Coordinates of N, CA and C in Angstrom, one line a residue:
S1 N 0.8 -1.2 0.0 CA 0.0 0.0 0.0 C 0.9 1.3 0.0
G2 N 2.0 1.2 0.6 CA 2.9 2.3 0.6 C 3.5 2.6 -0.8
T3 N 3.8 1.6 -1.5 CA 4.3 1.8 -2.9 C 3.2 2.4 -3.8
A4 N 2.0 1.9 -3.6 CA 0.8 2.5 -4.3 C 0.7 4.0 -4.0
G5 N 0.9 4.3 -2.7 CA 0.8 5.7 -2.3 C 1.9 6.6 -3.0
V6 N 3.1 6.0 -3.1 CA 4.2 6.7 -3.7 C 3.9 7.0 -5.2
L7 N 3.4 6.0 -5.9 CA 3.0 6.1 -7.3 C 1.9 7.2 -7.5
E8 N 0.9 7.1 -6.6 CA -0.2 8.1 -6.7 C 0.3 9.5 -6.5
L9 N 1.2 9.7 -5.5 CA 1.7 11.1 -5.3 C 2.6 11.5 -6.4
A10 N 3.4 10.6 -7.0 CA 4.2 11.0 -8.1 C 3.3 11.4 -9.3
R11 N 2.2 10.7 -9.5 CA 1.3 11.1 -10.6 C 0.7 12.4 -10.3
A12 N 0.3 12.7 -9.1 CA -0.4 13.9 -8.7 C 0.6 15.1 -8.8
F13 N 1.8 14.9 -8.4 CA 2.8 16.0 -8.4 C 3.5 16.3 -9.8
A14 N 3.5 15.3 -10.7 CA 4.2 15.4 -12.0 C 3.8 16.7 -12.7
P15 N 2.5 17.1 -12.8 CA 2.2 18.3 -13.5 C 2.8 19.6 -12.9
L16 N 3.3 19.5 -11.7 CA 3.8 20.7 -11.0 C 5.3 20.8 -11.1
K17 N 6.0 19.9 -11.9 CA 7.4 19.9 -12.0 C 7.9 21.3 -12.6
G18 N 8.8 21.8 -11.9 CA 9.4 23.2 -12.3 C 8.6 24.3 -11.7
Q19 N 7.4 24.1 -11.1 CA 6.6 25.1 -10.6 C 6.7 25.3 -9.1
L20 N 7.4 24.3 -8.4 CA 7.5 24.4 -7.0 C 8.8 25.0 -6.5
Q21 N 8.8 25.5 -5.3 CA 10.0 26.1 -4.8 C 11.2 25.1 -4.6
R22 N 10.8 23.9 -4.3 CA 11.8 22.8 -4.2 C 11.4 21.6 -5.0
G23 N 12.3 20.8 -5.4 CA 12.0 19.6 -6.1 C 11.6 18.4 -5.1
I24 N 11.0 17.4 -5.7 CA 10.6 16.2 -4.9 C 11.2 15.0 -5.6
L25 N 11.8 14.2 -4.8 CA 12.3 12.9 -5.3 C 11.4 11.8 -4.8
F26 N 10.8 11.0 -5.7 CA 10.0 9.9 -5.3 C 10.9 8.6 -5.4
A27 N 10.9 7.9 -4.4 CA 11.8 6.7 -4.3 C 11.0 5.5 -3.6
S28 N 11.4 4.3 -4.1 CA 10.9 3.1 -3.4 C 12.1 2.2 -3.2
F29 N 12.2 1.7 -2.1 CA 13.4 0.9 -1.7 C 13.1 -0.6 -1.5
A30 N 14.0 -1.4 -1.9 CA 13.9 -2.9 -1.7 C 14.7 -3.3 -0.5
G31 N 14.5 -4.4 0.0 CA 15.3 -5.0 1.1 C 15.1 -4.5 2.5
E32 N 13.9 -3.8 2.7 CA 13.7 -3.3 4.0 C 13.7 -4.3 5.1
E33 N 13.0 -5.4 4.9 CA 12.9 -6.5 5.9 C 14.2 -7.2 6.2
L34 N 15.2 -7.0 5.2 CA 16.5 -7.7 5.4 C 17.5 -6.7 6.0
G35 N 17.0 -5.6 6.5 CA 17.9 -4.7 7.2 C 18.0 -3.3 6.5
L36 N 16.9 -2.8 6.0 CA 16.9 -1.5 5.3 C 17.9 -1.4 4.2
L37 N 18.2 -2.5 3.5 CA 19.3 -2.6 2.5 C 19.2 -1.5 1.4
G38 N 18.0 -1.3 0.8 CA 17.9 -0.3 -0.3 C 18.1 1.1 0.2
S39 N 17.4 1.5 1.3 CA 17.5 2.9 1.8 C 18.9 3.2 2.4
A40 N 19.4 2.2 3.0 CA 20.8 2.4 3.6 C 21.8 2.6 2.5
Y41 N 21.7 1.8 1.4 CA 22.6 2.0 0.3 C 22.4 3.3 -0.4
W42 N 21.1 3.8 -0.5 CA 20.8 5.0 -1.2 C 21.5 6.2 -0.4
V43 N 21.3 6.2 0.9 CA 21.9 7.3 1.7 C 23.4 7.3 1.6
Q44 N 24.0 6.1 1.4 CA 25.5 6.0 1.2 C 25.9 6.5 -0.2
Q45 N 25.1 6.2 -1.2 CA 25.4 6.5 -2.6 C 24.2 7.3 -3.2
P46 N 23.9 8.5 -2.7 CA 22.7 9.2 -3.1 C 22.8 9.7 -4.5
T47 N 21.6 9.7 -5.2 CA 21.6 10.2 -6.6 C 21.4 11.7 -6.6
L48 N 21.1 12.3 -5.4 CA 21.1 13.8 -5.2 C 21.8 14.1 -3.9
P49 N 22.4 15.3 -3.8 CA 23.1 15.6 -2.5 C 22.2 15.5 -1.3
L50 N 22.7 14.8 -0.3 CA 21.9 14.7 1.0 C 21.7 16.0 1.7
D51 N 22.7 16.9 1.5 CA 22.6 18.2 2.2 C 21.4 19.1 1.6
K52 N 20.9 18.7 0.5 CA 19.8 19.4 -0.1 C 18.4 18.8 0.3
A53 N 18.5 17.6 1.0 CA 17.2 17.0 1.4 C 16.6 17.8 2.5
V54 N 15.3 18.1 2.3 CA 14.5 18.8 3.3 C 13.9 17.8 4.4
A55 N 13.4 16.7 3.9 CA 12.7 15.7 4.7 C 12.5 14.5 3.9
M56 N 12.3 13.4 4.6 CA 11.9 12.1 4.0 C 10.6 11.7 4.5
L57 N 9.6 11.6 3.6 CA 8.3 11.1 4.0 C 8.1 9.7 3.6
N58 N 7.8 8.8 4.6 CA 7.8 7.4 4.3 C 6.4 6.9 4.6
M59 N 5.8 6.2 3.6 CA 4.5 5.5 3.7 C 4.8 4.0 3.7
D60 N 4.5 3.4 4.8 CA 4.8 2.0 5.0 C 3.5 1.3 5.6
M61 N 2.9 0.5 4.9 CA 1.7 -0.2 5.3 C 0.6 0.9 5.7
I62 N 0.2 1.6 4.7 CA -0.8 2.6 4.9 C -2.2 2.2 4.6
G63 N -2.4 0.9 4.1 CA -3.7 0.5 3.6 C -4.6 -0.2 4.6
R64 N -4.3 -0.3 5.8 CA -5.1 -1.0 6.7 C -5.5 -0.1 7.9
V65 N -5.9 1.1 7.5 CA -6.4 2.1 8.5 C -7.6 1.5 9.2
K66 N -7.7 1.5 10.5 CA -8.8 1.0 11.2 C -9.3 2.0 12.2
D67 N -10.6 2.3 12.2 CA -11.2 3.2 13.1 C -10.6 4.6 12.9
D68 N -10.1 4.9 11.7 CA -9.5 6.2 11.4 C -8.3 6.6 12.2
K69 N -7.6 5.5 12.8 CA -6.4 5.8 13.6 C -5.2 5.6 12.7
V70 N -4.3 6.6 12.7 CA -3.1 6.5 11.9 C -1.9 6.9 12.9
Y71 N -0.8 6.2 12.7 CA 0.4 6.4 13.5 C 1.4 7.2 12.6
I72 N 2.0 8.2 13.2 CA 3.0 9.0 12.5 C 4.2 9.2 13.4
G73 N 5.3 8.6 12.9 CA 6.6 8.7 13.6 C 7.4 9.8 13.0
G74 N 8.4 10.2 13.8 CA 9.4 11.1 13.4 C 9.0 12.6 13.5
V75 N 7.8 12.8 14.1 CA 7.3 14.2 14.2 C 8.3 15.1 14.9
G76 N 9.1 14.6 15.8 CA 10.0 15.5 16.5 C 11.4 15.6 15.9
T77 N 11.6 15.0 14.7 CA 12.9 15.0 14.1 C 13.1 16.3 13.2
G78 N 12.1 17.1 13.0 CA 12.3 18.3 12.3 C 11.6 19.5 13.1
S79 N 12.2 20.6 13.1 CA 11.7 21.7 13.9 C 10.2 22.2 13.5
T80 N 9.8 22.0 12.3 CA 8.5 22.5 11.9 C 7.6 21.4 11.5
L81 N 8.0 20.1 11.6 CA 7.2 19.0 11.1 C 5.8 18.9 11.8
K82 N 5.7 19.0 13.1 CA 4.5 18.8 13.8 C 3.5 19.9 13.3
T83 N 3.9 21.1 13.2 CA 3.0 22.2 12.8 C 2.5 21.9 11.4
I84 N 3.5 21.6 10.5 CA 3.1 21.3 9.1 C 2.1 20.2 9.0
L85 N 2.4 19.1 9.7 CA 1.6 17.9 9.7 C 0.2 18.2 10.2
E86 N 0.1 19.0 11.3 CA -1.2 19.3 11.9 C -2.1 20.1 10.9
Q87 N -1.4 21.0 10.2 CA -2.1 21.8 9.1 C -2.6 20.9 8.0
A88 N -1.7 20.0 7.6 CA -2.0 19.1 6.4 C -3.1 18.1 6.7
Q89 N -3.3 17.7 7.9 CA -4.3 16.7 8.2 C -5.5 17.3 8.9
A90 N -5.6 18.6 9.0 CA -6.7 19.3 9.8 C -8.1 18.8 9.4
K91 N -8.3 18.6 8.1 CA -9.7 18.2 7.6 C -9.8 16.7 7.3
S92 N -8.8 15.9 7.7 CA -8.8 14.5 7.4 C -9.7 13.6 8.3
N93 N -10.0 14.1 9.5 CA -10.7 13.4 10.5 C -10.0 12.1 11.0
F94 N -8.7 12.0 10.7 CA -8.0 10.9 11.3 C -7.7 11.2 12.8
K95 N -7.6 10.1 13.5 CA -7.1 10.2 14.9 C -5.6 9.9 14.8
M96 N -4.8 10.9 14.9 CA -3.3 10.7 14.7 C -2.7 10.4 16.1
E97 N -1.8 9.4 16.0 CA -1.0 9.1 17.2 C 0.4 9.4 16.8
Y98 N 1.0 10.4 17.4 CA 2.3 10.9 17.0 C 3.4 10.2 17.9
S99 N 4.5 10.0 17.3 CA 5.7 9.5 18.0 C 6.9 10.5 17.6
P100 N 7.6 11.1 18.5 CA 8.6 12.1 18.1 C 9.8 11.5 17.4
G101 N 10.2 10.2 17.7 CA 11.4 9.7 17.2 C 11.3 9.2 15.8
G102 N 12.4 9.0 15.2 CA 12.5 8.6 13.8 C 13.1 7.2 13.5
Y103 N 13.3 6.5 14.6 CA 13.9 5.1 14.4 C 12.9 4.1 14.5
S104 N 12.9 3.2 13.6 CA 12.0 2.0 13.6 C 12.5 1.1 12.5
A105 N 11.7 0.0 12.2 CA 12.1 -1.0 11.2 C 11.5 -0.6 9.9
S106 N 11.8 0.6 9.4 CA 11.4 1.0 8.1 C 12.4 2.0 7.5
D107 N 12.2 2.3 6.2 CA 13.3 3.0 5.4 C 13.6 4.4 5.9
H108 N 12.7 5.1 6.6 CA 13.1 6.4 7.0 C 14.2 6.4 8.0
T109 N 14.4 5.3 8.7 CA 15.5 5.2 9.7 C 16.9 5.5 9.1
S110 N 17.1 5.1 7.8 CA 18.3 5.4 7.1 C 18.6 6.9 7.0
F111 N 17.5 7.6 6.9 CA 17.6 9.1 6.7 C 17.9 9.8 8.0
V112 N 17.2 9.3 9.1 CA 17.5 9.9 10.4 C 18.9 9.8 10.8
T113 N 19.6 8.6 10.4 CA 21.0 8.5 10.8 C 21.9 9.5 10.0
K114 N 21.3 10.0 9.0 CA 22.1 11.1 8.2 C 21.6 12.5 8.6
R115 N 20.8 12.6 9.7 CA 20.3 13.9 10.2 C 19.4 14.6 9.2
I116 N 18.5 13.8 8.6 CA 17.5 14.3 7.7 C 16.1 14.1 8.5
P117 N 15.3 15.2 8.6 CA 14.0 15.0 9.3 C 13.1 14.0 8.5
V118 N 12.3 13.3 9.3 CA 11.5 12.2 8.6 C 10.1 12.3 9.2
L119 N 9.1 11.8 8.4 CA 7.8 11.5 8.9 C 7.5 10.1 8.4
F120 N 7.0 9.3 9.3 CA 6.7 7.9 9.0 C 5.2 7.6 9.1
F121 N 4.5 7.5 8.0 CA 3.0 7.3 8.0 C 2.7 5.8 8.0
F122 N 1.9 5.3 8.9 CA 1.7 3.9 9.2 C 0.3 3.6 9.7
S123 N -0.3 2.6 9.1 CA -1.7 2.3 9.6 C -1.7 1.2 10.7
G124 N -0.6 0.7 11.1 CA -0.5 -0.3 12.2 C -0.3 -1.7 11.7
L125 N 0.2 -2.5 12.6 CA 0.4 -3.9 12.4 C -0.9 -4.6 12.4
H126 N -0.9 -5.8 11.7 CA -2.1 -6.6 11.6 C -1.7 -8.1 11.6
S127 N -2.7 -8.9 11.9 CA -2.4 -10.4 12.0 C -2.0 -11.0 10.7
D128 N -2.2 -10.4 9.6 CA -1.9 -10.9 8.2 C -0.5 -10.5 7.8
Y129 N 0.2 -9.7 8.6 CA 1.5 -9.2 8.2 C 2.5 -10.3 7.7
H130 N 3.0 -10.1 6.5 CA 3.9 -11.0 5.8 C 3.3 -12.4 5.7
K131 N 2.0 -12.5 5.5 CA 1.4 -13.9 5.3 C 0.6 -13.9 4.0
P132 N 0.4 -15.0 3.5 CA -0.5 -15.1 2.3 C -1.9 -14.6 2.5
S133 N -2.3 -14.5 3.7 CA -3.7 -14.0 4.0 C -3.8 -12.5 3.9
D134 N -2.6 -11.8 3.7 CA -2.7 -10.3 3.5 C -3.1 -10.0 2.0
T135 N -4.4 -10.1 1.8 CA -4.9 -9.9 0.4 C -5.5 -8.5 0.2
W136 N -5.6 -8.2 -1.1 CA -6.0 -6.9 -1.5 C -7.4 -6.5 -0.9
D137 N -8.3 -7.4 -0.7 CA -9.6 -7.1 -0.3 C -9.7 -6.6 1.1
K138 N -8.6 -6.7 1.9 CA -8.5 -6.2 3.2 C -8.0 -4.7 3.3
I139 N -7.6 -4.2 2.1 CA -7.2 -2.8 2.1 C -8.4 -1.9 2.3
N140 N -8.2 -0.9 3.1 CA -9.3 0.1 3.3 C -8.9 1.3 2.3
S141 N -9.3 1.1 1.1 CA -8.9 2.1 0.0 C -9.3 3.5 0.3
D142 N -10.5 3.7 0.8 CA -10.9 5.1 1.0 C -10.0 5.8 2.1
S143 N -9.8 5.1 3.2 CA -8.9 5.7 4.2 C -7.4 5.8 3.7
A144 N -7.0 4.8 2.9 CA -5.6 4.9 2.4 C -5.5 6.1 1.5
A145 N -6.5 6.4 0.6 CA -6.5 7.5 -0.3 C -6.5 8.8 0.5
R146 N -7.3 8.9 1.6 CA -7.3 10.1 2.5 C -6.0 10.3 3.1
L147 N -5.3 9.2 3.5 CA -4.0 9.3 4.1 C -3.0 9.8 3.1
V148 N -3.1 9.3 1.9 CA -2.2 9.8 0.8 C -2.4 11.3 0.6
D149 N -3.6 11.7 0.7 CA -3.9 13.2 0.6 C -3.1 14.0 1.7
V150 N -3.2 13.4 2.9 CA -2.5 14.1 4.0 C -1.0 14.1 3.7
V151 N -0.4 13.0 3.3 CA 1.0 13.0 2.9 C 1.3 14.0 1.8
G152 N 0.5 14.0 0.8 CA 0.7 15.0 -0.3 C 0.6 16.4 0.2
N153 N -0.4 16.7 1.1 CA -0.5 18.1 1.6 C 0.7 18.4 2.5
T154 N 1.2 17.4 3.2 CA 2.4 17.7 4.0 C 3.6 18.0 3.1
G155 N 3.8 17.2 2.1 CA 4.8 17.4 1.1 C 4.7 18.8 0.4
L156 N 3.5 19.1 0.1 CA 3.3 20.4 -0.6 C 3.7 21.6 0.3
Q157 N 3.4 21.5 1.6 CA 3.8 22.5 2.6 C 5.3 22.5 2.7
L158 N 6.0 21.3 2.7 CA 7.4 21.3 2.9 C 8.1 21.9 1.7
V159 N 7.6 21.7 0.5 CA 8.3 22.3 -0.7 C 8.0 23.7 -0.9
S160 N 6.9 24.2 -0.2 CA 6.5 25.6 -0.4 C 7.0 26.5 0.8
A161 N 7.4 25.9 1.9 CA 7.8 26.7 3.0 C 9.1 27.5 2.8
V162 N 9.1 28.7 3.3 CA 10.3 29.6 3.2 C 11.5 28.9 3.8
D163 N 11.3 28.4 5.1 CA 12.4 27.8 5.8 C 12.2 26.3 5.8
R164 N 13.3 25.6 5.7 CA 13.2 24.1 5.8 C 13.3 23.7 7.3
P165 N 12.8 22.6 7.6 CA 12.9 22.2 9.0 C 14.3 21.9 9.4
T166 N 14.7 22.3 10.6 CA 16.0 21.9 11.2 C 15.9 20.6 11.8
F167 N 16.9 19.7 11.6 CA 16.9 18.4 12.2 C 17.1 18.5 13.7
V168 N 16.3 17.7 14.4 CA 16.3 17.6 15.8 C 16.6 16.1 16.2
A169 N 17.6 15.9 17.0 CA 17.9 14.5 17.4 C 16.9 14.2 18.6
V170 N 16.2 13.1 18.5 CA 15.2 12.8 19.4 C 15.7 11.5 20.2
V171 N 15.6 11.6 21.5 CA 15.8 10.4 22.4 C 14.7 9.5 22.2
E172 N 14.9 8.3 21.8 CA 13.9 7.3 21.5 C 13.1 6.9 22.7
D173 N 11.8 6.7 22.4 CA 10.9 6.1 23.4 C 10.6 4.7 22.9
K174 N 9.4 4.5 22.3 CA 9.2 3.2 21.7 C 9.0 3.4 20.2
P175 N 9.7 2.7 19.4 CA 9.6 2.8 18.0 C 8.3 2.2 17.4
L176 N 7.8 2.8 16.3 CA 6.6 2.2 15.6 C 7.1 1.2 14.7
G177 N 6.4 0.1 14.5 CA 6.8 -1.0 13.6 C 6.7 -0.6 12.2
G178 N 7.1 -1.5 11.3 CA 6.9 -1.2 9.9 C 7.4 -2.3 9.0

């Protein structure tokens, strides 16, 4: 569901190429479950300079939103992220559970280690995780689409803001899974 979200946002933002204050790189990484292999490699061998990165927005398992509850990690890793996120999701009617830290078992962790602010959007673990029973019909497509809108609104604010968020090192509490 996260990959579908990346593709949808790339489709939605494509007509804006060259019109935004900042560029957006859409990426999908392989090998996450084997130790963040793809994202760890990318931050070591980036295709664009890391010092130009404003933030990394990660959608991992966004398709199983239940009771409108969404988990967002990394909110404390950037000086302006919580404010931007609150504005972006104001009309979404989601019940957001924030976690300030940016470390967990998902690709955004590779970016935190390079001092890049992150937001990790996640609908929560479920009993079908990594099982053949995790089938398409269990996706909550309406909620997933609403969440992709929140991520898109967040990204639009980040590329349009005068100031980029400053990285903030967060002492970890409990990481969100992914």
